[in-house]
Coordinates of C-alpha atoms in Angstrom, one line a residue:
M909 CA 10.4 -0.5 -34.8
T910 CA 13.8 -0.5 -36.6
F911 CA 16.9 -2.4 -34.9
A912 CA 18.2 1.1 -33.9
S913 CA 14.9 2.0 -32.0
I914 CA 15.0 -1.3 -30.3
I915 CA 18.6 -0.7 -29.0
I916 CA 17.7 2.7 -27.8
Q917 CA 14.5 1.7 -26.1
L918 CA 16.5 -1.2 -24.4
L919 CA 19.2 1.3 -23.3
N920 CA 16.4 3.6 -21.9
G921 CA 14.9 0.8 -20.0
L922 CA 18.2 -0.2 -18.5
A923 CA 18.8 3.3 -17.4
A924 CA 15.4 3.5 -15.7
A925 CA 16.1 0.1 -14.1
A926 CA 19.2 1.3 -12.3
S927 CA 17.4 3.4 -9.8
L928 CA 14.6 1.0 -9.5
F929 CA 17.2 -1.7 -8.7
L930 CA 18.8 0.5 -6.0
V931 CA 15.7 1.3 -4.1
S932 CA 14.3 -2.2 -4.5
A933 CA 17.6 -3.8 -3.3
G934 CA 17.4 -1.7 -0.2
L935 CA 13.8 -2.7 0.4
S936 CA 14.7 -6.4 -0.2
L937 CA 17.6 -6.3 2.2
I938 CA 15.6 -4.7 5.0
F939 CA 12.7 -7.1 4.6
G940 CA 14.8 -10.2 4.3
V941 CA 16.4 -9.5 7.8
T942 CA 13.7 -7.7 9.7
R943 CA 10.5 -9.0 8.0
I944 CA 9.1 -5.4 8.0
V945 CA 7.3 -4.2 4.9
N946 CA 8.8 -0.8 4.9
F947 CA 6.4 1.8 3.6
A948 CA 8.7 4.6 4.5
H949 CA 11.3 3.3 2.0
G950 CA 9.8 5.5 -0.7
S951 CA 10.2 8.6 1.5
L952 CA 13.8 7.9 1.8
Y953 CA 14.1 7.8 -2.0
M954 CA 12.3 11.2 -2.1
L955 CA 14.7 12.7 0.6
G956 CA 17.6 11.5 -1.6
L957 CA 16.3 13.7 -4.4
Y958 CA 15.6 16.7 -2.3
G959 CA 18.9 16.2 -0.4
A960 CA 20.9 16.1 -3.6
Y961 CA 19.2 19.2 -4.9
S962 CA 20.0 21.3 -1.8
L963 CA 23.5 20.0 -1.6
I964 CA 24.4 20.8 -5.2
Q965 CA 23.1 24.3 -4.6
A966 CA 25.5 24.6 -1.6
L967 CA 28.5 22.8 -3.1
G968 CA 28.3 24.2 -6.6
R969 CA 27.5 22.7 -10.1
T970 CA 31.0 21.5 -10.6
P971 CA 31.8 17.9 -11.1
M972 CA 33.3 17.7 -7.5
G973 CA 30.3 19.4 -6.1
F974 CA 27.7 17.3 -7.9
W975 CA 29.1 13.8 -7.0
S976 CA 29.8 15.0 -3.7
A977 CA 26.3 16.1 -3.2
V978 CA 25.0 12.7 -4.6
V979 CA 27.2 10.7 -2.1
L980 CA 26.5 13.0 0.9
A981 CA 22.7 12.9 0.2
A982 CA 22.9 9.1 0.1
L983 CA 24.7 8.9 3.5
A984 CA 22.4 11.5 5.1
V985 CA 19.4 9.4 4.1
G986 CA 21.1 6.3 5.6
L987 CA 21.3 8.3 8.9
V988 CA 17.6 9.1 8.6
G989 CA 17.0 5.3 8.2
V990 CA 18.9 4.6 11.4
L991 CA 16.8 7.3 13.2
I992 CA 13.7 5.7 12.1
E993 CA 14.7 2.3 13.1
V994 CA 16.1 3.3 16.5
L995 CA 13.3 5.8 17.5
V996 CA 10.3 4.1 16.1
L997 CA 10.7 0.4 14.8
R998 CA 13.1 -0.9 17.5
R999 CA 10.2 -0.2 20.0
I1000 CA 7.7 -2.4 18.2
Y1001 CA 9.6 -5.3 16.8
R1002 CA 7.5 -7.5 19.1
A1003 CA 4.3 -6.0 17.9
P1004 CA 2.3 -7.7 15.2
E1005 CA 3.8 -7.2 11.8
L1006 CA 0.7 -5.3 10.5
F1007 CA 1.3 -2.7 13.2
Q1008 CA 4.8 -2.4 12.2
L1009 CA 3.4 -1.6 8.6
L1010 CA 1.2 1.0 10.1
A1011 CA 4.1 2.6 12.0
T1012 CA 6.1 2.8 8.8
F1013 CA 3.2 4.6 6.9
A1014 CA 2.9 7.1 9.8
V1015 CA 6.5 7.9 9.1
V1016 CA 5.7 8.4 5.5
L1017 CA 3.2 11.1 6.5
V1018 CA 5.7 12.8 8.8
I1019 CA 8.5 13.0 6.2
K1020 CA 6.1 14.3 3.6
D1021 CA 5.1 17.3 5.7
I1022 CA 8.7 17.8 6.8
A1023 CA 9.7 18.0 3.1
L1024 CA 6.8 20.3 2.4
F1025 CA 8.0 22.6 5.3
V1026 CA 11.6 22.7 4.2
W1027 CA 11.3 22.6 0.3
G1028 CA 7.8 23.7 -0.2
A1029 CA 5.1 22.3 -2.5
E1030 CA 6.7 23.3 -5.9
D1031 CA 8.7 20.8 -8.0
L1032 CA 12.4 21.4 -7.8
V1033 CA 14.3 20.8 -11.0
G1034 CA 18.0 19.9 -10.6
P1035 CA 20.8 20.5 -12.9
R1036 CA 22.4 18.2 -15.3
A1037 CA 25.4 16.2 -14.4
P1038 CA 28.5 18.3 -15.2
G1039 CA 30.4 16.8 -18.1
L1040 CA 27.5 14.4 -19.0
S1041 CA 25.0 16.8 -20.4
M1042 CA 25.7 15.8 -23.9
A1043 CA 24.1 12.9 -25.9
V1044 CA 25.8 10.0 -27.4
E1045 CA 25.0 8.8 -30.9
I1046 CA 24.2 5.0 -31.3
L1047 CA 23.2 3.6 -34.6
G1048 CA 22.0 7.0 -35.8
K1049 CA 20.0 7.6 -32.6
R1050 CA 21.0 9.9 -29.6
I1051 CA 20.9 8.8 -26.0
P1052 CA 22.0 10.9 -23.1
A1053 CA 25.5 10.1 -21.6
Y1054 CA 24.2 10.3 -18.1
D1055 CA 21.8 7.3 -19.0
L1056 CA 24.8 5.3 -20.0
L1057 CA 26.5 6.0 -16.7
L1058 CA 23.4 4.8 -14.8
I1059 CA 23.5 1.6 -16.8
A1060 CA 26.9 1.0 -15.6
I1061 CA 26.1 1.9 -12.0
G1062 CA 23.5 -0.8 -11.6
P1063 CA 25.8 -3.8 -12.0
V1064 CA 28.6 -2.1 -10.0
V1065 CA 26.2 -1.8 -7.0
L1066 CA 25.2 -5.3 -7.5
G1067 CA 28.8 -6.5 -7.4
V1068 CA 29.5 -4.5 -4.3
M1069 CA 26.4 -6.0 -2.5
W1070 CA 27.5 -9.4 -3.6
L1071 CA 31.0 -9.0 -2.1
L1072 CA 29.4 -7.5 1.2
L1073 CA 27.0 -10.4 1.5
T1074 CA 29.4 -13.2 0.7
R1075 CA 32.9 -12.0 1.6
T1076 CA 32.3 -10.3 5.0
R1077 CA 31.1 -11.4 8.5
W1078 CA 28.4 -8.8 8.3
G1079 CA 27.1 -10.4 5.0
A1080 CA 27.3 -13.8 6.6
L1081 CA 25.1 -12.6 9.5
V1082 CA 22.7 -10.9 7.2
R1083 CA 22.4 -14.1 5.2
A1084 CA 21.8 -16.2 8.2
A1085 CA 19.2 -13.9 9.6
T1086 CA 17.4 -13.9 6.2
Q1087 CA 17.1 -17.7 6.5
D1088 CA 16.7 -18.2 10.2
R1089 CA 16.4 -15.1 12.4
E1090 CA 15.6 -17.0 15.6
M1091 CA 18.7 -19.1 15.3
V1092 CA 20.8 -16.1 14.8
G1093 CA 19.5 -14.6 18.0
A1094 CA 20.0 -17.9 19.8
L1095 CA 23.7 -17.9 18.9
G1096 CA 24.1 -14.6 20.6
V1097 CA 24.2 -12.2 17.9
D1098 CA 23.2 -8.7 18.8
Q1099 CA 20.1 -8.4 16.6
A1100 CA 19.5 -4.7 17.4
R1101 CA 22.9 -3.7 16.0
L1102 CA 22.4 -6.0 12.9
F1103 CA 19.0 -4.5 12.2
T1104 CA 20.3 -1.0 12.6
S1105 CA 23.1 -1.7 10.2
V1106 CA 20.9 -3.2 7.8
F1107 CA 18.6 -0.3 7.8
F1108 CA 21.5 2.1 7.3
V1109 CA 22.7 0.1 4.2
G1110 CA 19.2 -0.3 2.8
S1111 CA 18.4 3.4 3.4
V1112 CA 21.7 4.5 1.7
L1113 CA 20.8 2.5 -1.4
A1114 CA 17.3 4.2 -1.5
G1115 CA 18.9 7.6 -1.0
L1116 CA 21.6 6.9 -3.7
G1117 CA 18.8 5.9 -6.1
G1118 CA 16.9 9.0 -5.4
A1119 CA 20.0 11.4 -5.7
L1120 CA 21.1 9.7 -9.0
Q1121 CA 17.8 10.7 -10.5
I1122 CA 18.2 14.6 -9.9
P1123 CA 19.3 15.3 -13.5
R1124 CA 16.4 13.1 -14.9
E1125 CA 13.3 14.1 -12.8
P1126 CA 12.3 16.9 -10.5
A1127 CA 12.0 16.4 -6.7
N1128 CA 8.3 16.4 -5.6
L1129 CA 6.2 15.4 -2.7
E1130 CA 4.5 12.6 -4.7
L1131 CA 7.5 10.6 -5.2
D1132 CA 7.4 8.5 -2.0
L1133 CA 4.1 6.6 -2.8
A1134 CA 4.9 6.4 -6.4
I1135 CA 8.3 4.9 -6.1
I1136 CA 7.3 2.5 -3.2
A1137 CA 4.7 0.9 -5.3
D1138 CA 7.3 0.1 -8.1
A1139 CA 9.9 -1.0 -5.4
F1140 CA 7.3 -3.5 -3.9
V1141 CA 6.5 -4.8 -7.2
I1142 CA 10.2 -5.4 -8.2
T1143 CA 11.0 -6.8 -4.7
V1144 CA 8.1 -9.3 -5.0
V1145 CA 8.7 -10.2 -8.6
G1146 CA 12.4 -10.9 -8.0
G1147 CA 11.7 -12.9 -4.8
L1148 CA 11.8 -11.3 -1.1
G1149 CA 15.3 -11.1 0.2
S1150 CA 16.9 -11.7 -3.1
I1151 CA 19.2 -8.9 -4.4
G1152 CA 19.9 -10.8 -7.6
G1153 CA 16.2 -11.2 -8.0
A1154 CA 15.6 -7.5 -7.5
F1155 CA 18.3 -6.7 -10.2
L1156 CA 16.6 -9.1 -12.7
A1157 CA 13.1 -7.8 -12.0
A1158 CA 14.1 -4.2 -12.2
I1159 CA 15.5 -4.9 -15.7
I1160 CA 12.5 -6.6 -16.9
I1161 CA 10.1 -3.9 -15.7
G1162 CA 12.3 -1.1 -16.8
V1163 CA 12.7 -2.6 -20.2
A1164 CA 9.0 -3.4 -20.5
K1165 CA 8.1 0.1 -19.6
A1166 CA 10.5 1.6 -22.2
F1167 CA 9.2 -0.6 -25.0
C1168 CA 5.6 0.3 -24.2
I1169 CA 6.6 3.9 -24.7
G1170 CA 8.5 3.1 -27.8
I1171 CA 5.8 1.1 -29.4
G1172 CA 3.1 3.7 -28.8
T1173 CA -0.2 3.0 -30.6
V1174 CA -0.7 0.0 -33.0
T1175 CA -3.6 -1.3 -34.9
W1176 CA -4.4 -5.0 -34.8
F1177 CA -7.2 -6.4 -36.7
G1178 CA -9.0 -3.2 -36.9
F1179 CA -8.5 -2.2 -33.1
E1180 CA -6.2 0.4 -31.9
I1181 CA -4.1 -0.7 -28.8
S1182 CA -2.2 2.1 -26.9
F1183 CA 1.0 0.6 -25.4
S1184 CA 1.9 3.9 -24.1
K1185 CA -1.0 3.8 -21.7
L1186 CA 0.3 0.4 -20.4
T1187 CA 3.2 2.1 -18.6
L1188 CA 1.0 2.9 -15.7
V1189 CA 0.1 -0.7 -15.1
V1190 CA 2.7 -3.0 -16.9
E1191 CA 4.7 -3.8 -13.9
F1192 CA 1.4 -4.9 -12.0
L1193 CA 0.6 -7.1 -15.0
I1194 CA 4.1 -8.6 -14.9
M1195 CA 3.9 -9.2 -11.1
A1196 CA 0.3 -10.8 -11.5
V1197 CA 1.6 -13.2 -14.1
V1198 CA 4.9 -14.1 -12.2
L1199 CA 3.1 -14.6 -8.9
V1200 CA 0.4 -16.9 -10.4
A1201 CA 3.3 -18.9 -12.2
R1202 CA 5.7 -18.8 -9.5
P1203 CA 4.4 -17.7 -6.1
Y1204 CA 7.7 -16.8 -4.6
G1205 CA 9.1 -14.8 -7.3
L1206 CA 11.8 -15.3 -9.9
L1207 CA 14.7 -16.0 -7.6
G1208 CA 12.8 -16.2 -4.3
K1209 CA 12.5 -19.2 -2.0
P1210 CA 9.7 -20.3 0.3
Q1211 CA 10.1 -18.7 3.6
A1212 CA 11.7 -21.0 6.3
V1213 CA 9.3 -22.4 8.9
Q1214 CA 9.9 -20.4 12.1
R1215 CA 11.2 -22.2 15.1
I1216 CA 9.0 -20.3 17.6
A1217 CA 5.3 -21.0 17.2
A1218 CA 3.2 -18.2 16.2
D1219 CA 0.7 -17.0 18.8
L1220 CA -2.8 -17.8 18.0
A1221 CA -5.2 -14.8 17.6
P1222 CA -7.4 -14.6 20.6
P1223 CA -10.9 -15.5 19.8
L1224 CA -13.4 -12.7 19.0
T1225 CA -16.2 -11.8 21.2
A1226 CA -19.6 -12.2 19.8
P1227 CA -21.3 -8.8 19.3
S1228 CA -23.7 -7.7 22.1
W1229 CA -26.9 -6.9 20.0
K1230 CA -28.3 -4.8 22.9
I1231 CA -25.3 -2.6 22.9
A1232 CA -25.4 -2.4 19.1
L1233 CA -29.1 -1.3 19.4
V1234 CA -28.2 1.5 21.8
W1235 CA -25.6 2.7 19.2
V1236 CA -28.1 2.5 16.4
V1237 CA -30.7 4.6 18.4
L1238 CA -28.0 7.2 19.1
L1239 CA -26.9 7.3 15.6
L1240 CA -30.5 7.8 14.4
G1241 CA -30.9 10.7 16.8
V1242 CA -27.8 12.5 16.0
P1243 CA -29.2 14.3 12.9
L1244 CA -32.1 15.6 14.9
V1245 CA -29.8 17.7 17.1
A1246 CA -26.6 18.2 14.9
D1247 CA -25.9 20.5 12.0
R1248 CA -25.7 19.5 8.4
Y1249 CA -21.7 19.3 8.4
I1250 CA -22.1 16.5 11.3
T1251 CA -24.7 14.6 9.2
I1252 CA -22.4 14.7 6.2
M1253 CA -19.5 13.4 8.3
L1254 CA -21.5 10.7 9.7
T1255 CA -22.5 9.6 6.3
D1256 CA -18.9 9.3 5.3
I1257 CA -18.1 7.4 8.6
V1258 CA -20.7 4.8 8.1
C1259 CA -19.6 4.2 4.5
F1260 CA -15.9 3.8 5.7
A1261 CA -17.0 1.7 8.5
L1262 CA -18.5 -0.9 6.2
F1263 CA -15.3 -0.7 4.0
A1264 CA -13.1 -1.2 7.1
V1265 CA -15.2 -4.1 8.4
S1266 CA -15.1 -5.9 5.1
L1267 CA -11.4 -5.5 4.9
H1268 CA -11.1 -6.7 8.6
F1269 CA -13.2 -9.8 7.7
I1270 CA -10.4 -11.2 5.3
M1271 CA -7.5 -9.8 7.3
G1272 CA -8.5 -11.0 10.8
P1273 CA -10.6 -14.2 10.7
A1274 CA -9.4 -15.3 7.3
G1275 CA -5.9 -14.2 7.7
M1276 CA -5.5 -12.7 4.3
V1277 CA -3.9 -9.3 4.1
S1278 CA -5.1 -7.1 1.4
F1279 CA -3.2 -4.1 -0.1
G1280 CA -5.8 -3.4 -2.8
H1281 CA -9.1 -3.6 -1.0
A1282 CA -10.0 -0.1 -2.5
A1283 CA -10.5 -2.0 -5.8
Y1284 CA -14.0 -3.2 -4.7
F1285 CA -14.9 0.0 -3.0
G1286 CA -14.0 2.1 -6.2
L1287 CA -15.5 -0.5 -8.6
G1288 CA -18.8 -0.4 -6.8
A1289 CA -18.7 3.5 -6.7
Y1290 CA -18.1 3.4 -10.5
A1291 CA -20.6 0.8 -11.2
A1292 CA -23.3 2.8 -9.4
G1293 CA -22.3 6.0 -11.3
L1294 CA -22.1 4.4 -14.7
L1295 CA -25.4 2.4 -14.3
F1296 CA -27.0 5.6 -13.3
K1297 CA -25.4 8.0 -15.9
R1298 CA -24.7 5.7 -18.8
A1299 CA -27.3 3.1 -18.5
G1300 CA -30.1 5.4 -17.3
L1301 CA -31.1 3.1 -14.5
P1302 CA -32.9 4.6 -11.5
M1303 CA -30.7 5.6 -8.6
E1304 CA -32.2 2.8 -6.5
A1305 CA -31.5 0.1 -9.0
A1306 CA -27.9 1.4 -9.6
L1307 CA -27.4 1.3 -5.8
L1308 CA -28.4 -2.2 -5.5
L1309 CA -26.8 -3.6 -8.7
A1310 CA -23.3 -1.9 -8.0
P1311 CA -22.3 -4.4 -5.2
L1312 CA -23.1 -7.2 -7.6
C1313 CA -20.6 -5.7 -10.2
A1314 CA -17.9 -5.3 -7.5
G1315 CA -18.6 -8.9 -6.3
A1316 CA -18.1 -10.2 -10.0
F1317 CA -14.7 -8.6 -10.1
A1318 CA -14.0 -10.2 -6.6
V1319 CA -14.9 -13.6 -8.2
V1320 CA -12.0 -13.2 -10.7
Y1321 CA -9.5 -11.5 -8.6
G1322 CA -10.1 -13.9 -5.6
W1323 CA -9.7 -17.0 -7.6
F1324 CA -6.0 -16.0 -8.2
C1325 CA -5.3 -14.4 -4.8
V1326 CA -6.2 -17.3 -2.7
R1327 CA -3.6 -19.4 -4.2
L1328 CA -0.9 -17.2 -2.4
S1329 CA -0.2 -16.3 1.1
G1330 CA 1.5 -13.5 3.2
V1331 CA 3.2 -10.6 1.4
Y1332 CA 2.8 -12.3 -1.9
L1333 CA -0.9 -12.5 -1.5
A1334 CA -1.0 -8.7 -0.4
M1335 CA 1.0 -7.7 -3.3
L1336 CA -1.2 -9.6 -5.8
T1337 CA -4.3 -7.9 -4.4
L1338 CA -2.4 -4.5 -5.0
A1339 CA -1.7 -5.7 -8.6
F1340 CA -5.3 -6.2 -9.3
A1341 CA -6.2 -2.9 -7.7
Q1342 CA -3.8 -1.0 -9.7
I1343 CA -5.0 -2.8 -12.9
S1344 CA -8.5 -1.6 -12.1
W1345 CA -7.3 1.9 -11.4
S1346 CA -5.6 2.1 -14.6
I1347 CA -8.7 1.0 -16.6
V1348 CA -10.9 3.7 -14.9
F1349 CA -8.1 6.3 -15.1
Q1350 CA -7.6 5.8 -18.9
W1351 CA -11.0 4.8 -20.4
D1352 CA -12.0 8.3 -21.0
S1353 CA -15.0 7.6 -23.1
V1354 CA -16.6 5.5 -20.4
T1355 CA -15.3 6.4 -16.9
G1356 CA -14.4 10.1 -17.7
G1357 CA -10.7 9.3 -17.1
S1358 CA -8.9 11.5 -14.6
N1359 CA -12.1 13.8 -14.4
G1360 CA -14.4 11.0 -13.1
V1361 CA -18.0 11.0 -13.3
F1362 CA -20.2 13.8 -12.1
G1363 CA -24.0 14.4 -11.5
I1364 CA -24.5 11.2 -9.5
W1365 CA -27.2 12.4 -7.2
P1366 CA -29.9 10.5 -5.2
S1367 CA -33.6 10.4 -6.0
A1368 CA -35.7 13.3 -5.1
W1369 CA -37.0 11.6 -2.0
L1370 CA -33.4 11.0 -0.9
A1371 CA -32.2 14.5 -1.7
G1372 CA -32.0 15.7 1.8
K1373 CA -28.8 15.0 3.7
T1374 CA -30.6 13.7 6.7
T1375 CA -32.7 11.4 4.7
Y1376 CA -29.7 10.1 2.7
Y1377 CA -27.8 9.6 6.0
Y1378 CA -30.5 7.3 7.2
L1379 CA -30.3 5.4 3.9
A1380 CA -26.6 5.0 4.3
L1381 CA -26.9 3.9 7.9
A1382 CA -29.5 1.3 7.0
C1383 CA -27.4 0.0 4.0
C1384 CA -24.1 0.0 5.7
G1385 CA -25.4 -1.1 9.0
T1386 CA -27.0 -4.1 7.4
G1387 CA -23.8 -4.9 5.6
I1388 CA -21.8 -4.9 9.0
A1389 CA -24.4 -7.0 10.8
L1390 CA -24.3 -9.5 7.9
L1391 CA -20.5 -9.7 8.1
W1392 CA -20.7 -10.2 11.9
R1393 CA -23.3 -12.8 11.6
V1394 CA -21.4 -14.7 9.0
L1395 CA -18.2 -14.4 11.1
F1396 CA -19.8 -16.5 14.0
S1397 CA -21.4 -19.0 11.6
P1398 CA -19.7 -22.3 10.6
F1399 CA -18.4 -20.5 7.7
G1400 CA -16.5 -18.2 9.8
A1401 CA -15.3 -20.9 12.0
A1402 CA -13.9 -22.6 9.0
L1403 CA -12.0 -19.5 7.9
R1404 CA -10.5 -19.1 11.4
A1405 CA -9.4 -22.7 11.3
G1406 CA -7.7 -22.2 8.0
R1407 CA -6.0 -19.0 9.4
D1408 CA -4.7 -20.8 12.6
S1409 CA -3.7 -24.1 11.2
P1410 CA -4.2 -24.4 7.3
L1411 CA -2.6 -28.1 7.2
R1412 CA -5.1 -29.3 10.0
A1413 CA -8.0 -27.7 8.3
E1414 CA -7.3 -29.3 5.0
A1415 CA -6.7 -32.6 6.8
I1416 CA -10.2 -32.6 8.2
G1417 CA -11.7 -32.0 4.9
I1418 CA -12.2 -28.3 4.8
D1419 CA -11.9 -26.8 1.3
L1420 CA -9.8 -23.9 2.5
R1421 CA -9.4 -22.2 -0.9
G1422 CA -13.0 -22.5 -1.6
F1423 CA -14.0 -20.9 1.8
Q1424 CA -11.4 -18.1 1.2
W1425 CA -12.5 -17.5 -2.4
A1426 CA -16.2 -17.2 -1.1
A1427 CA -14.9 -14.8 1.6
F1428 CA -13.3 -12.6 -1.1
V1429 CA -16.5 -12.4 -3.1
L1430 CA -18.6 -11.6 0.0
V1431 CA -16.3 -8.7 1.2
G1432 CA -15.9 -7.6 -2.3
A1433 CA -19.6 -7.1 -2.8
L1434 CA -20.1 -5.5 0.6
A1435 CA -17.1 -3.1 0.0
G1436 CA -18.8 -2.3 -3.4
L1437 CA -22.0 -1.5 -1.4
A1438 CA -20.0 1.0 0.7
G1439 CA -18.6 2.6 -2.4
S1440 CA -21.9 2.8 -4.2
V1441 CA -23.5 4.5 -1.2
Y1442 CA -20.5 6.9 -0.9
A1443 CA -20.8 7.8 -4.7
F1444 CA -24.3 9.0 -4.3
S1445 CA -23.6 10.9 -1.1
K1446 CA -20.8 12.9 -3.0
G1447 CA -22.6 13.3 -6.3
S1448 CA -19.4 12.4 -8.1
I1449 CA -16.5 9.9 -8.2
S1450 CA -12.9 10.0 -9.3
P1451 CA -10.0 7.5 -9.8
S1452 CA -8.9 8.4 -6.1
T1453 CA -11.7 6.1 -5.0
I1454 CA -9.8 3.1 -6.3
S1455 CA -6.1 4.3 -5.6
I1456 CA -3.4 3.0 -3.4
G1457 CA -4.2 5.9 -1.1
Q1458 CA -7.7 4.6 -0.5
S1459 CA -6.4 1.0 0.2
T1460 CA -4.0 2.4 2.6
D1461 CA -6.7 4.3 4.5
G1462 CA -8.6 1.0 4.8
L1463 CA -5.6 -0.6 6.3
I1464 CA -5.1 2.4 8.8
M1465 CA -8.8 2.2 9.9
V1466 CA -8.5 -1.6 10.7
L1467 CA -5.1 -1.4 12.3
L1468 CA -6.1 1.7 14.3
G1469 CA -9.0 0.1 15.9
G1470 CA -7.5 -3.2 16.3
V1471 CA -7.3 -6.5 14.1
E1472 CA -8.1 -8.6 17.0
T1473 CA -11.3 -7.0 18.0
L1474 CA -14.7 -7.0 16.4
T1475 CA -15.6 -3.4 16.7
G1476 CA -12.1 -2.2 16.1
P1477 CA -12.7 -1.5 12.4
V1478 CA -15.8 0.6 13.1
V1479 CA -14.0 2.6 15.8
G1480 CA -10.8 3.1 13.6
A1481 CA -13.0 4.2 10.6
A1482 CA -14.7 6.8 12.8
V1483 CA -11.7 8.0 14.5
Y1484 CA -9.5 8.1 11.3
T1485 CA -12.2 10.0 9.2
W1486 CA -13.0 12.4 12.0
V1487 CA -9.5 13.2 13.0
R1488 CA -8.2 13.6 9.5
D1489 CA -11.1 16.0 8.5
A1490 CA -10.5 18.1 11.7
V1491 CA -6.8 18.3 11.4
A1492 CA -6.8 19.1 7.7
R1493 CA -9.2 22.0 8.2
H1494 CA -6.8 23.7 10.7
T1495 CA -3.3 23.2 9.5
E1496 CA -1.4 22.8 6.2
F1497 CA 0.7 20.3 7.8
W1498 CA -2.2 17.7 8.7
R1499 CA -0.2 14.7 7.5
A1500 CA 2.6 15.2 10.1
V1501 CA 0.0 15.7 12.9
M1502 CA -1.9 12.5 11.7
G1503 CA 1.3 10.5 11.5
G1504 CA 2.3 11.6 15.0
I1505 CA -1.0 10.6 16.4
I1506 CA -0.8 7.1 14.6
L1507 CA 2.7 6.6 15.9
L1508 CA 1.5 7.4 19.3
I1509 CA -1.3 5.1 19.2
V1510 CA 1.0 2.3 17.8
L1511 CA 3.5 2.8 20.6
L1512 CA 0.9 3.0 23.3
F1513 CA -1.7 0.4 22.0
P1514 CA 0.0 -2.2 19.8
Q1515 CA -3.3 -4.0 19.8
G1516 CA -5.2 -0.9 18.3
L1517 CA -7.4 1.4 20.2
V1518 CA -10.2 -0.9 21.0
G1519 CA -7.8 -3.8 22.1
G1520 CA -5.5 -1.5 24.0
L1521 CA -8.4 0.1 25.9
K1522 CA -10.0 -3.4 26.6
A1523 CA -6.6 -4.5 28.0
L1524 CA -6.3 -1.4 30.2
F1525 CA -9.9 -2.0 31.5
L1526 CA -9.1 -5.7 32.2
R1527 CA -6.0 -4.7 34.0
W1528 CA -7.9 -2.0 36.1
K1529 CA -10.5 -4.6 37.1
E1530 CA -7.7 -7.0 38.2
Q1531 CA -6.2 -4.4 40.3
R1532 CA -9.6 -3.5 41.9
A1533 CA -10.3 -7.1 42.7

């Protein structure tokens, strides 16, 4: 690359970093004070784009109309953030953090369908900024004038935020709450008002980041999850709660993406390397490297020890094998009286039940939250398909070897992940999942790329849907039974001890990292088993089996059923799979319905369906006594 090209790519990267910083700064601000991982933040960015588009159409494409629309759109999104905080999150601040996460994801579903109803499914292309549609020549290269304006906006917003946080009483309260939220409450500060104001400012930043992008990209319904992944990465790389860290991380990632595009394809030692393809995953590679080297981000600090002791999770009740046997008999008998559709649905449910139980194993007893568990489910599915189609192995051999392949990846990924904890651990699992997704999405010659792999059908003796259902029930049921058996073994007790008191566990000689690493490998292999069974049931696989959406589905299944219960993940997988299919077949706006159902469950049963129903039953027994 010439010097001029380097400068242009640097400017392109800085322009892209501006909006990334605005969104990430808002996310970091909200998390720093409320400790909520706000999945809905990406939806606020999307609403900023849609709002700016509509307001520009109403106010006109003059300079006054354009910039008024951008500001008004940002403020309107701020009010939406306030509504989310007041109507939803304020009611569940005392609920477990994971259920707050589930609530924000439900909000994502609702907002997506509201946008679909108001603006439709087509991409909406906004106008260029009046007076800034020309290009500026720099060193013989041309760059849009609007990009130069974006480059200037980033530092201006950073300066304004610095003044707010360091020169105002509100900023002092925000900084105090970030360091020690319990002490701020003890001093008599109205936390509800503080949280609402923080949500407003953070939402305005997200809306502004989206509104400023209207001349650069169309408004569409996929922006919410796409931008939230980038925002999470930047927030974690910079350090949770650090606005300056978010600014630095946005620059690093924006510039890295721009240079990947500028470099293109190069040949080193006879091998072609496409840097352009790295744009899909470069931010996750950066995050993985940063978290391994500096677990709290570039400018982050270790979280302060909370003054209020955390409640220990209640002990899990050992499974009743008599009740389990009754359910097995019922599941064996369903295909004899049900139609083909019910049998196919049950096959999906048993696959997702093992997937959810394997995720629950490390989330609940082991205390390690994973945002990327679909990596093992998808890798198991792809391993089964490739062993069957490319290696020519029999279906039975491919089905048995696929979990070993997924487990092998879990050996590598888990070795890095167990060195972190909390949100940083969750984000590193997401990074590895996205790296895996990028490989299968772009390795066309082996994985089929975006088309996936087709023709993955079971052997002739398993061709019938009922017969294959029995195989799926046997494989996934055995996997669930194995996890439950391990859970109540000394191995499971060591994991629970490390979750409840890691310092004490290590003090009595428990190799906590070793146990957690082994748990990662175990659940990775069994999630791979679920994926391989699922692949042969569908006859094809695609990159969606390893996507962020699949990981999110697994989280929803576990949280819906209840993290603090044994059978919760199974119930959550069954309810979520069935309800989603039933609702999707009857309405175009199935996401909003699903989101509403999830919000209702979160508000009524903060412990999940199984935990909530169990609490109601115990309360009923006490009243009867």
